[in-house]
mmCIF file of C-alpha atoms and ligand atoms in Angstrom:
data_model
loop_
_atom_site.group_PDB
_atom_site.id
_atom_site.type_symbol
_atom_site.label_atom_id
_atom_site.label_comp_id
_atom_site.label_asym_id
_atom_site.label_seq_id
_atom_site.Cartn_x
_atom_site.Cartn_y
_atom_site.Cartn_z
ATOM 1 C CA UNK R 1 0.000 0.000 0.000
ATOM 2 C CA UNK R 2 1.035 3.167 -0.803
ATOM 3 C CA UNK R 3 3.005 5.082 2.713
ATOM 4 C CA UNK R 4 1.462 8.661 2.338
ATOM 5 C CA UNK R 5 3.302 11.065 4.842
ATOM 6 C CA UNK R 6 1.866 14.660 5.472
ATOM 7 C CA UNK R 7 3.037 16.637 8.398
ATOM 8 C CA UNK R 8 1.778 20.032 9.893
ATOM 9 C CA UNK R 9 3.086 22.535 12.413
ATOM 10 C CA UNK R 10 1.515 23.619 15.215
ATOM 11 C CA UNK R 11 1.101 27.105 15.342
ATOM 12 C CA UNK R 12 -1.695 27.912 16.951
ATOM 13 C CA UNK R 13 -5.636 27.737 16.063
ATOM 14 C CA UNK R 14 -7.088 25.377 13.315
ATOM 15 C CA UNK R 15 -9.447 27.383 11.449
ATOM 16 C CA UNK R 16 -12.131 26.453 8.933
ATOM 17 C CA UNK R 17 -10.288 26.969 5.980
ATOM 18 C CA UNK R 18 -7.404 24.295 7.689
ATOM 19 C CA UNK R 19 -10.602 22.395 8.091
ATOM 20 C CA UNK R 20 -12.364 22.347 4.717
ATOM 21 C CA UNK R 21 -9.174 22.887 2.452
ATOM 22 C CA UNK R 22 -7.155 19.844 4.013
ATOM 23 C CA UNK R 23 -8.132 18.675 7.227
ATOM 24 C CA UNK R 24 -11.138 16.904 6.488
ATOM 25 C CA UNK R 25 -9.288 15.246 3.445
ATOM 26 C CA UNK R 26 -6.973 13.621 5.460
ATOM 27 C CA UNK R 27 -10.027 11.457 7.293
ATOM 28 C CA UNK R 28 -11.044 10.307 3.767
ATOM 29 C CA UNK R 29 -7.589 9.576 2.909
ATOM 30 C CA UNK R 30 -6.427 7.414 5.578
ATOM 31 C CA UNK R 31 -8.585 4.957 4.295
ATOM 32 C CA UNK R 32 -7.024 4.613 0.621
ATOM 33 C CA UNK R 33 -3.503 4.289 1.766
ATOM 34 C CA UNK R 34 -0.695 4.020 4.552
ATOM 35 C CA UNK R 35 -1.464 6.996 6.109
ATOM 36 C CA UNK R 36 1.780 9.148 8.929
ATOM 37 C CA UNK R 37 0.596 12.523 10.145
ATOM 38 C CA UNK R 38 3.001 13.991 12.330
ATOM 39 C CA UNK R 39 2.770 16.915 14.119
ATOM 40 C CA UNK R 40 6.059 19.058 13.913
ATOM 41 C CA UNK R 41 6.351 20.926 16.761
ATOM 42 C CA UNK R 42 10.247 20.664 16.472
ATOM 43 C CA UNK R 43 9.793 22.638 13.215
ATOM 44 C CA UNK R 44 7.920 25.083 15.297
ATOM 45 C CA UNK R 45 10.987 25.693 17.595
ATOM 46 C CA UNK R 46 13.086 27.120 14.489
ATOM 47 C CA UNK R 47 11.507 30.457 15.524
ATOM 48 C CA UNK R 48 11.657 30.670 19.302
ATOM 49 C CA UNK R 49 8.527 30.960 21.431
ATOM 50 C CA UNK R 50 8.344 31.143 25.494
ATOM 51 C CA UNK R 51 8.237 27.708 27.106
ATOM 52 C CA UNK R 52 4.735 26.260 26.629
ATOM 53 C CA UNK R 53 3.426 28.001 23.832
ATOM 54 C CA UNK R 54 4.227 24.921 21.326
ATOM 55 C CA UNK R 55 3.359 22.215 23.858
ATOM 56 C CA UNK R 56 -0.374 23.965 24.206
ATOM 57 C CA UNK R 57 -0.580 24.378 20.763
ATOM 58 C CA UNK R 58 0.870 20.330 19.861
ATOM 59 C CA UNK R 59 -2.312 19.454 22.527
ATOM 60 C CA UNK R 60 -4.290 21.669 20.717
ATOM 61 C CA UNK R 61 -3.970 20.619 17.328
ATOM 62 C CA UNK R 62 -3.716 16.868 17.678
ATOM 63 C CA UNK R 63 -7.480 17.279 19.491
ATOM 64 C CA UNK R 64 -8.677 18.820 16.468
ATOM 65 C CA UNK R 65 -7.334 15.684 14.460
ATOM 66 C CA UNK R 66 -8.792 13.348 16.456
ATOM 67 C CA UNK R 67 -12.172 15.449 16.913
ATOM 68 C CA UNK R 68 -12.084 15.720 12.635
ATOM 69 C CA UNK R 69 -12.384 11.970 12.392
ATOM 70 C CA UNK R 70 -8.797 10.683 12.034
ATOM 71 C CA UNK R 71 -8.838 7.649 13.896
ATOM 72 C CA UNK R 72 -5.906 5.992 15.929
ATOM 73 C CA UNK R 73 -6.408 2.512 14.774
ATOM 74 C CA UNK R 74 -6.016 3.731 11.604
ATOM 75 C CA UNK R 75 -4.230 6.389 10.553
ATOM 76 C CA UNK R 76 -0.453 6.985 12.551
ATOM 77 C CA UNK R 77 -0.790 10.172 14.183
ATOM 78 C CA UNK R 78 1.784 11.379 16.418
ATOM 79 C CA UNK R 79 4.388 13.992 17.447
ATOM 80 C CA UNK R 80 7.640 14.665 15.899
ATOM 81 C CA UNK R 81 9.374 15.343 19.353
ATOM 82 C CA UNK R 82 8.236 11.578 20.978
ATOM 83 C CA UNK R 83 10.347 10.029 18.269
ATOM 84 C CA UNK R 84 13.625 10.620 18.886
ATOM 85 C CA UNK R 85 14.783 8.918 15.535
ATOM 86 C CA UNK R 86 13.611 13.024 13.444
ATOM 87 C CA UNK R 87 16.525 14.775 15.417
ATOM 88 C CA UNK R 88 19.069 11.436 14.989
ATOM 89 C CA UNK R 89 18.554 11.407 11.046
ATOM 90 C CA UNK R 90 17.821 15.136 10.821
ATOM 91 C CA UNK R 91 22.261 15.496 11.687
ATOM 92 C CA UNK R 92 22.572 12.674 8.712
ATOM 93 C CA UNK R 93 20.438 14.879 6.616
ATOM 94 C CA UNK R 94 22.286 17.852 7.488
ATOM 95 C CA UNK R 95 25.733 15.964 7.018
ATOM 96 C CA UNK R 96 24.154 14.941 2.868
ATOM 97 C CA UNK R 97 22.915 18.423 2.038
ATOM 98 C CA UNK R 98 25.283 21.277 0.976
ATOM 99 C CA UNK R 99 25.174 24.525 2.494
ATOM 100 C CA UNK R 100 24.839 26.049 -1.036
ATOM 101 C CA UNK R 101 22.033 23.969 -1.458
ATOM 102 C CA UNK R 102 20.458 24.888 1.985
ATOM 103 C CA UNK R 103 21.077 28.104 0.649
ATOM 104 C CA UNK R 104 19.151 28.471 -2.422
ATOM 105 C CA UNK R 105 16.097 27.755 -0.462
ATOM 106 C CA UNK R 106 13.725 30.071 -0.867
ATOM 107 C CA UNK R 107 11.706 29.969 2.243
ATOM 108 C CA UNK R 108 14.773 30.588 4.013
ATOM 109 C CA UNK R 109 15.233 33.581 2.045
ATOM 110 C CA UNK R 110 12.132 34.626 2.579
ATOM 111 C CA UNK R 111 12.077 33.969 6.172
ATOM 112 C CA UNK R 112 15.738 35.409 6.657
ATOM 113 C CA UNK R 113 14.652 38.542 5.109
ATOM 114 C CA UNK R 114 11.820 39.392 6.847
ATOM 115 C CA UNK R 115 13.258 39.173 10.315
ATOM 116 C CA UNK R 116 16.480 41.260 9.391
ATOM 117 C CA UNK R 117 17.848 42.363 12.503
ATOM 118 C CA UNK R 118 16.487 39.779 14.298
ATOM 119 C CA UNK R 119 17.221 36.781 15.836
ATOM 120 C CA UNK R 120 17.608 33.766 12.969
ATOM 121 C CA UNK R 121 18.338 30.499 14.047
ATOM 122 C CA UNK R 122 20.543 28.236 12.346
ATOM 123 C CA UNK R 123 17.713 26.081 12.663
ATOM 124 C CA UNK R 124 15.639 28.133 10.512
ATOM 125 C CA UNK R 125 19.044 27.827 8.013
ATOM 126 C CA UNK R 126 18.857 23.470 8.183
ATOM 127 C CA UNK R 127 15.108 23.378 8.547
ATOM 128 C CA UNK R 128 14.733 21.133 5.481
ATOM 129 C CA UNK R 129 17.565 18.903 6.676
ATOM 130 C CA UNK R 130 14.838 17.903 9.528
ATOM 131 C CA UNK R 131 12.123 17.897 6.679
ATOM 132 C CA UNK R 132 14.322 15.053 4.944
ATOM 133 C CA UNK R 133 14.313 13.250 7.988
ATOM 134 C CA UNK R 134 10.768 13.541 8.446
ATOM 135 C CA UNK R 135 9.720 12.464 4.938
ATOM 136 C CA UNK R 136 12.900 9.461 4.374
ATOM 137 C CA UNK R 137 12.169 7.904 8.538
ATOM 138 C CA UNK R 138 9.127 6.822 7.166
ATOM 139 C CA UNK R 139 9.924 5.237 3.669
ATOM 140 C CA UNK R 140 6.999 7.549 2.546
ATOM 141 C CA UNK R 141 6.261 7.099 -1.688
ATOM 142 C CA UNK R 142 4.298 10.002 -1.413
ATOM 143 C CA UNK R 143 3.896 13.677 0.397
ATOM 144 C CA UNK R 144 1.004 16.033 -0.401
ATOM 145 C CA UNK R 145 2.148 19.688 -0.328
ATOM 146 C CA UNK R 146 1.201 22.891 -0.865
ATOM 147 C CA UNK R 147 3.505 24.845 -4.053
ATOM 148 C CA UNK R 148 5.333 26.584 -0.967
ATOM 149 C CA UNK R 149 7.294 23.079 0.044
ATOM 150 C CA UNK R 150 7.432 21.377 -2.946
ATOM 151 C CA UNK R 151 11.144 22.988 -3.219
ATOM 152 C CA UNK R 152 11.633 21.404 -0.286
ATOM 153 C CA UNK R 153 10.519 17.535 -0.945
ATOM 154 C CA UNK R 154 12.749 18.745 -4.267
ATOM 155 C CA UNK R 155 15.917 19.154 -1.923
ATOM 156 C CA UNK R 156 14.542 15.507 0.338
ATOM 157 C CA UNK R 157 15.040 13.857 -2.935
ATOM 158 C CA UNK R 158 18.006 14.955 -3.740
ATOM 159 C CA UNK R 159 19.410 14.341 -0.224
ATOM 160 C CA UNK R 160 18.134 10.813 -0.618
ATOM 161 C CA UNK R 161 19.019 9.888 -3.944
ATOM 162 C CA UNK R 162 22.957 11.131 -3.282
ATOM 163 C CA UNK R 163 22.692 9.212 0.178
ATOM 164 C CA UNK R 164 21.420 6.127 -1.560
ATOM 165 C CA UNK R 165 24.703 6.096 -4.256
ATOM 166 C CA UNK R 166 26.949 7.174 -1.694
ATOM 167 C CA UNK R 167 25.928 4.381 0.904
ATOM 168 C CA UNK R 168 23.862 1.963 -0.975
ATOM 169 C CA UNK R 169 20.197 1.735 -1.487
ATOM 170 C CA UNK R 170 18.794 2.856 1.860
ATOM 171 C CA UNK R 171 16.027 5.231 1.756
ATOM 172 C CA UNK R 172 12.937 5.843 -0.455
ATOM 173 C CA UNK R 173 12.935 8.155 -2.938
ATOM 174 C CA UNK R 174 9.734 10.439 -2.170
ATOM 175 C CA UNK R 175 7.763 12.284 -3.863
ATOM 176 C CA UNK R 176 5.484 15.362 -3.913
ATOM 177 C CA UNK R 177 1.677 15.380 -4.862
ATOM 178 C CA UNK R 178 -0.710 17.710 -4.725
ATOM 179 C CA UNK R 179 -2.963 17.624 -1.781
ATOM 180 C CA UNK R 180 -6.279 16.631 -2.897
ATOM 181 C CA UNK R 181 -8.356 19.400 -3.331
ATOM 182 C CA UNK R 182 -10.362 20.892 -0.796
ATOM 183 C CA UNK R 183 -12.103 24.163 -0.554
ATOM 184 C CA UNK R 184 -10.778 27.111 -0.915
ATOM 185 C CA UNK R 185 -11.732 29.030 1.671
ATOM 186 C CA UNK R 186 -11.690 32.756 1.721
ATOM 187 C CA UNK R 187 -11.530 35.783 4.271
ATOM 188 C CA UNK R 188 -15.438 36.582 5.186
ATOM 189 C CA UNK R 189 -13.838 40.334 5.307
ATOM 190 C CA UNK R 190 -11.377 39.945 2.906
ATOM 191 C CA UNK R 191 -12.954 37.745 -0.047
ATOM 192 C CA UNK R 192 -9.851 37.283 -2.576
ATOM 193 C CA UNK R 193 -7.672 36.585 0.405
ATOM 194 C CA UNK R 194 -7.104 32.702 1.588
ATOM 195 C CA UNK R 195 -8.534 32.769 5.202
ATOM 196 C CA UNK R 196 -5.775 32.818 7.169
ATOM 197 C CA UNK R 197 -4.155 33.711 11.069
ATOM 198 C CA UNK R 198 -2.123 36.348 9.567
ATOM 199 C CA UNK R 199 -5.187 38.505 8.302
ATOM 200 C CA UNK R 200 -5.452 42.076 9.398
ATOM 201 C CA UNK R 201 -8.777 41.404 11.537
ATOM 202 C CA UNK R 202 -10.098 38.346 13.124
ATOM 203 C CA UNK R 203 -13.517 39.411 11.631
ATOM 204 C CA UNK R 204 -12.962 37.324 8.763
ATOM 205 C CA UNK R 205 -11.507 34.500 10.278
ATOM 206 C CA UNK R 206 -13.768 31.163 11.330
ATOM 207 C CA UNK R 207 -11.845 29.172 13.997
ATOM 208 C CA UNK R 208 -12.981 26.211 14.182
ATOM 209 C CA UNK R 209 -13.392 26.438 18.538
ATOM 210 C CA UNK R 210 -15.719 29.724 17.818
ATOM 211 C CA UNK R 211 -18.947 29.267 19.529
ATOM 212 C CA UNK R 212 -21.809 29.452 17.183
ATOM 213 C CA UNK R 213 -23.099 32.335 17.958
ATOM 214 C CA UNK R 214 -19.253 33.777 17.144
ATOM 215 C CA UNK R 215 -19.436 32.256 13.740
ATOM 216 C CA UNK R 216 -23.273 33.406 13.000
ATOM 217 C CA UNK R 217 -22.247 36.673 13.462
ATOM 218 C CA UNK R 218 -18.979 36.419 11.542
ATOM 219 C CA UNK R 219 -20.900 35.111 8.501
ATOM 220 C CA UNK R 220 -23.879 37.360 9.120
ATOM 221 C CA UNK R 221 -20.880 40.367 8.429
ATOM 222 C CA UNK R 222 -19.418 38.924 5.749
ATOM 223 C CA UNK R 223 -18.587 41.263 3.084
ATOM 224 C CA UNK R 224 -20.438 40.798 0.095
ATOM 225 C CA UNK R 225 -20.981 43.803 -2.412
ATOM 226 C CA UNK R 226 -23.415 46.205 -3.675
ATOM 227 C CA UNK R 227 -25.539 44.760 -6.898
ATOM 228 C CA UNK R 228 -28.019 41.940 -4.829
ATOM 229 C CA UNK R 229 -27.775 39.472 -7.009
ATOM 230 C CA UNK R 230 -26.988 35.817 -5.966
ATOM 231 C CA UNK R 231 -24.363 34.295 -8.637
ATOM 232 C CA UNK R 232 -21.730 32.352 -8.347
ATOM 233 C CA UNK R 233 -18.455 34.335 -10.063
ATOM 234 C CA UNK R 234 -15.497 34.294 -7.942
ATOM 235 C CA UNK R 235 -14.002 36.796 -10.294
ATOM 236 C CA UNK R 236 -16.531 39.856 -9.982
ATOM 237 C CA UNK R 237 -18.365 38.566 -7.272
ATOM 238 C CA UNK R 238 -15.399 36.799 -4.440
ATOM 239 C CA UNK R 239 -17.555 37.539 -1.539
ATOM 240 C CA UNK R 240 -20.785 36.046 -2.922
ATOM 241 C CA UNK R 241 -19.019 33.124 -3.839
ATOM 242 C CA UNK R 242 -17.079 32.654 -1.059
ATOM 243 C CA UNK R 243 -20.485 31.760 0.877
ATOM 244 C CA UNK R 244 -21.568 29.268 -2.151
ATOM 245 C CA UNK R 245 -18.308 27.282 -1.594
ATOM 246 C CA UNK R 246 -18.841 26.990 1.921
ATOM 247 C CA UNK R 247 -22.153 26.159 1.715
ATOM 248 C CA UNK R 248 -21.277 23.510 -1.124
ATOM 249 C CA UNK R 249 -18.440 22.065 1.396
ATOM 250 C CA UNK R 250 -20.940 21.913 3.976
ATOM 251 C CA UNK R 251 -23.930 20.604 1.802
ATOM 252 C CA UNK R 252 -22.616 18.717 -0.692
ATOM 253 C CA UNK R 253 -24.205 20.450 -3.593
ATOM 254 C CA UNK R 254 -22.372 22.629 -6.545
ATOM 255 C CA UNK R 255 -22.057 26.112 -5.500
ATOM 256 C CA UNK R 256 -24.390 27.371 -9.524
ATOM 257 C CA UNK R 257 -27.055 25.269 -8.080
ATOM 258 C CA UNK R 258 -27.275 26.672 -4.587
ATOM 259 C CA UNK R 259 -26.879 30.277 -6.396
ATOM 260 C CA UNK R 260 -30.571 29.434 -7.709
ATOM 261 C CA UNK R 261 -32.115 29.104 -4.019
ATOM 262 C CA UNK R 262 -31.255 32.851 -3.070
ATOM 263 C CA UNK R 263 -32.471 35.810 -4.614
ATOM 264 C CA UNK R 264 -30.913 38.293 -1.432
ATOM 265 C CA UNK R 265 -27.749 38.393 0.519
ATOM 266 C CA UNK R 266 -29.184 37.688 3.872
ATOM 267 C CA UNK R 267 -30.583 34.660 3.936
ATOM 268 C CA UNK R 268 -27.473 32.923 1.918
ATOM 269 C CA UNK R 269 -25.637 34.289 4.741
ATOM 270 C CA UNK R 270 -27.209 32.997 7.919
ATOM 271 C CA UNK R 271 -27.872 29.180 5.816
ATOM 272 C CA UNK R 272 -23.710 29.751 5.272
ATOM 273 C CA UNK R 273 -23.333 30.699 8.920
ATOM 274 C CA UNK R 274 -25.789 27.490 9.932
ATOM 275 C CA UNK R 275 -24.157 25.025 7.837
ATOM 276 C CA UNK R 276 -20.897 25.540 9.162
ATOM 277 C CA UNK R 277 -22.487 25.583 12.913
ATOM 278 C CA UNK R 278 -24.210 22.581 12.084
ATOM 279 C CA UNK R 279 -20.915 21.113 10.485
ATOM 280 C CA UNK R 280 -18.982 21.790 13.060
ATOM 281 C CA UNK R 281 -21.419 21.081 16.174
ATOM 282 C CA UNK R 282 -20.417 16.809 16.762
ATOM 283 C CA UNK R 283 -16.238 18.418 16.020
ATOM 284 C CA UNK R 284 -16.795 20.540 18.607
ATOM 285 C CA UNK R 285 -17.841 18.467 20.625
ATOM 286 C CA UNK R 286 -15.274 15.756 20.539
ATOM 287 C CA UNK R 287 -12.615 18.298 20.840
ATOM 288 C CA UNK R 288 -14.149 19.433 24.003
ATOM 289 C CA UNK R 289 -14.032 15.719 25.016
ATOM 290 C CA UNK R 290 -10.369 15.338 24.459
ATOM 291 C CA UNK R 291 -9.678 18.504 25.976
ATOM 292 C CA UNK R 292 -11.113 17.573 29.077
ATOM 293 C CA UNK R 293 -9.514 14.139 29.332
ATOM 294 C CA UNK R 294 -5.639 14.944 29.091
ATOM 295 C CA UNK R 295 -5.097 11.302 29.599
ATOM 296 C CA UNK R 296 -6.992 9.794 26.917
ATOM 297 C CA UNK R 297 -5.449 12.125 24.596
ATOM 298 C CA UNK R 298 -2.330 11.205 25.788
ATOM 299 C CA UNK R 299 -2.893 7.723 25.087
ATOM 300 C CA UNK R 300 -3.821 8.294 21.725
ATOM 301 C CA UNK R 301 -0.698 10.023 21.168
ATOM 302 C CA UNK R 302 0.994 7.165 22.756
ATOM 303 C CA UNK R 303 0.074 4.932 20.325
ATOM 304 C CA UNK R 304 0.914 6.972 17.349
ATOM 305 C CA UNK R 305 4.169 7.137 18.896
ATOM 306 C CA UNK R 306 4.438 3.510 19.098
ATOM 307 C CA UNK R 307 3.280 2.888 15.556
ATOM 308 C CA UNK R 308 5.950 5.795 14.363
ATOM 309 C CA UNK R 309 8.711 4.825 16.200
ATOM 310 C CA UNK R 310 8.533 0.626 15.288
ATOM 311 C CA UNK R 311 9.374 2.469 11.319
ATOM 312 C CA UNK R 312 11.775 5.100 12.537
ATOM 313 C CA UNK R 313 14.479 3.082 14.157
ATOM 314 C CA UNK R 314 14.310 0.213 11.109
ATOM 315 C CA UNK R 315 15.259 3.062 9.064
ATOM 316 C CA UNK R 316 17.605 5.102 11.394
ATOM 317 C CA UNK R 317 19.282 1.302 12.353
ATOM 318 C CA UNK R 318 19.611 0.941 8.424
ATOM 319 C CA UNK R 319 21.331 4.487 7.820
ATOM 320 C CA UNK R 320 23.345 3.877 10.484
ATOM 321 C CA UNK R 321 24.473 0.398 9.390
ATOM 322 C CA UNK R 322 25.282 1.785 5.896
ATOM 323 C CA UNK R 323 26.731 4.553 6.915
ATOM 324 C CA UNK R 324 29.155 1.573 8.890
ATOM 325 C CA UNK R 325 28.914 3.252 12.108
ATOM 326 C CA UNK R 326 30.089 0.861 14.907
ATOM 327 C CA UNK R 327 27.198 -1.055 16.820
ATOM 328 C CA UNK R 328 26.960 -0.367 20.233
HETATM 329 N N1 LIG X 1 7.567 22.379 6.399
HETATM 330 C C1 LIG X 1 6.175 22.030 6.410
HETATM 331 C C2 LIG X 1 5.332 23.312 6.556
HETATM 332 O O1 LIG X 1 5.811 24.302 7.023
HETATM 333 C C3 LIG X 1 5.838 21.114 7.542
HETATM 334 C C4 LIG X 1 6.570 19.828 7.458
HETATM 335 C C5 LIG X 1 7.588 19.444 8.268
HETATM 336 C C6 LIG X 1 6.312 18.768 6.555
HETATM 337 N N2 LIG X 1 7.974 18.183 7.943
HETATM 338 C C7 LIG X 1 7.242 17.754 6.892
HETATM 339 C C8 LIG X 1 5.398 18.588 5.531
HETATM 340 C C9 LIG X 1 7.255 16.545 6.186
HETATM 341 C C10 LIG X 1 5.422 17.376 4.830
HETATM 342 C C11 LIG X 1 6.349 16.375 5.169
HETATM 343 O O2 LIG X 1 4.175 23.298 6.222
#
């Protein structure tokens, strides 16, 4: 069976777009492959934080997985920092890749530039180093990423590949797909913008712990614009449509079809609001669950631990043994 590996960091509140764009993909998925989601809060750490902040937020998002559906038996969810084996290969990784290569990264650049004058971590510098290990640990065929770290399952490849004739065949050679699609969910305020943490106001942003009332009100001020007419055109009409794809993620049917229910504003944005309160309502609730039974959820994470870490030390024991370091 196909070993599918998609990892995500935890930064702080899942939000409906997380949700409808990828999140609720993953429960379908696990069931048409070999399915690793790790939760990379040692990624996190490449830009410091005071001590807690990622823990909370590690807790945090691996209720939300659970609470969307994935299930333990299932699918191998579990956190980068319980398996030991991501930090071991990561130095392997680092000791493969080529600084000029770490260098033409254009994250890095990205991320370098924008906190000029400010503190930047070497870690920041050999992030995809600890990517690599992430990806090859798990002899994963495939990853599903956005375009913004496809350059860096490019560089895991590479890493691999150069190990593999160096040392002899030892790691899969990965590669990057494209996530299935989900919806594309935009800012209610800001309706050609991806909804999103870093937005200007929370207005427009639907987390997925808001209280329904919260989110009825959110979509209730959801810009729209001026010409009343229900259509679905995401080019001259964003905010308009915006509501028809959420309402189509939530319903099931095309967004043109729902267009033909609504002749005003209003009501298309309270069913919106509804659906995603209904949607939402038995999530909720199991994340509330979770969240009020640290031990189970420890548990859980246990076991994805368990499951992780049987794969990561074949395949750190095998690098090592190539690489013909001595056995203790
Ligand atoms: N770098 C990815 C991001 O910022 C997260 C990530 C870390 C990842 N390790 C991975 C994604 C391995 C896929 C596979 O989104």
């Amino acid at each position: 069976m196909t070993r599918v590996l998609s990892c995500i960091q935890p930064t702080g509140d899942v939000h409906l777009g997380n949700y409808l764009g990828a999140l609720r993909n993953w429960v379908g998925g696990q069931h048409e492959a070999d399915v690793f989601h790790g939760i990379v809060d040692l990624h996190a750490l490449t830009v410091t934080s005071a001590p807690g902040v990622v823990g909370a937020a590690t807790i945090d998002l691996a209720a939300w997985l659970f609470a969307v559906g994935l299930d333990p038996d299932v699918a191998t969810v579990f956190v980068q920092s319980h398996v030991p084996e991501h930090a071991q290969l990561s130095w392997v990784m680092e000791c493969t890749v080529s600084f000029g290569e770490l260098s033409r990264m254009t994250q890095y650049k990205d991320k370098a530039a924008k906190r000029e004058g400010d503190f930047i971590s070497a870690g920041l510098f050999t992030y995809p180093a600890l990517m690599a290990a992430d990806i090859v640990l798990y002899d994963a065929d495939e990853v599903p990423v956005g375009e913004d770290q496809r350059q860096h399952v490019e560089i895991t490849r590479d890493i691999a590949i150069r190990f593999n004739s160096r040392f002899g065949d030892t790691f899969v050679i990965p590669v990057a797909v494209m996530p299935k699609a989900g919806a594309r969910v935009m800012d209610l305020q800001d309706p050609t913008s991806k909804m999103s943490k870093s937005a200007a106001t929370d207005a427009g942003l639907v987390l997925l712990a808001d209280e329904p009332a919260a989110i009825m009100k959110k979509f209730k001020r959801a810009v729209t614009d001026s010409d009343n007419e229900v259509r679905y055109d995401r080019e001259s009409k964003p905010g308009v449509s915006n509501l028809l794809d959420v309402l189509s993620a939530c319903t099931g049917e095309t967004p043109a079809v729902l267009a033909e229910s609504y002749t005003q504003y209003g009501p298309l944005k309270s069913d919106a609001g509804e659906a995603v309160v209904a949607l939402l309502q038995p999530v909720q609730a199991r994340y509330r669950e979770l969240m009020a039974d640290p031990g189970e959820l420890a548990a859980l994470l246990h076991k994805g631990a368990d499951k992780a870490g049987v794969v990561a030390k074949t395949t750190l024991a095998r690098a090592y043994d190539h690489l013909g370091l001595v056995p203790r």
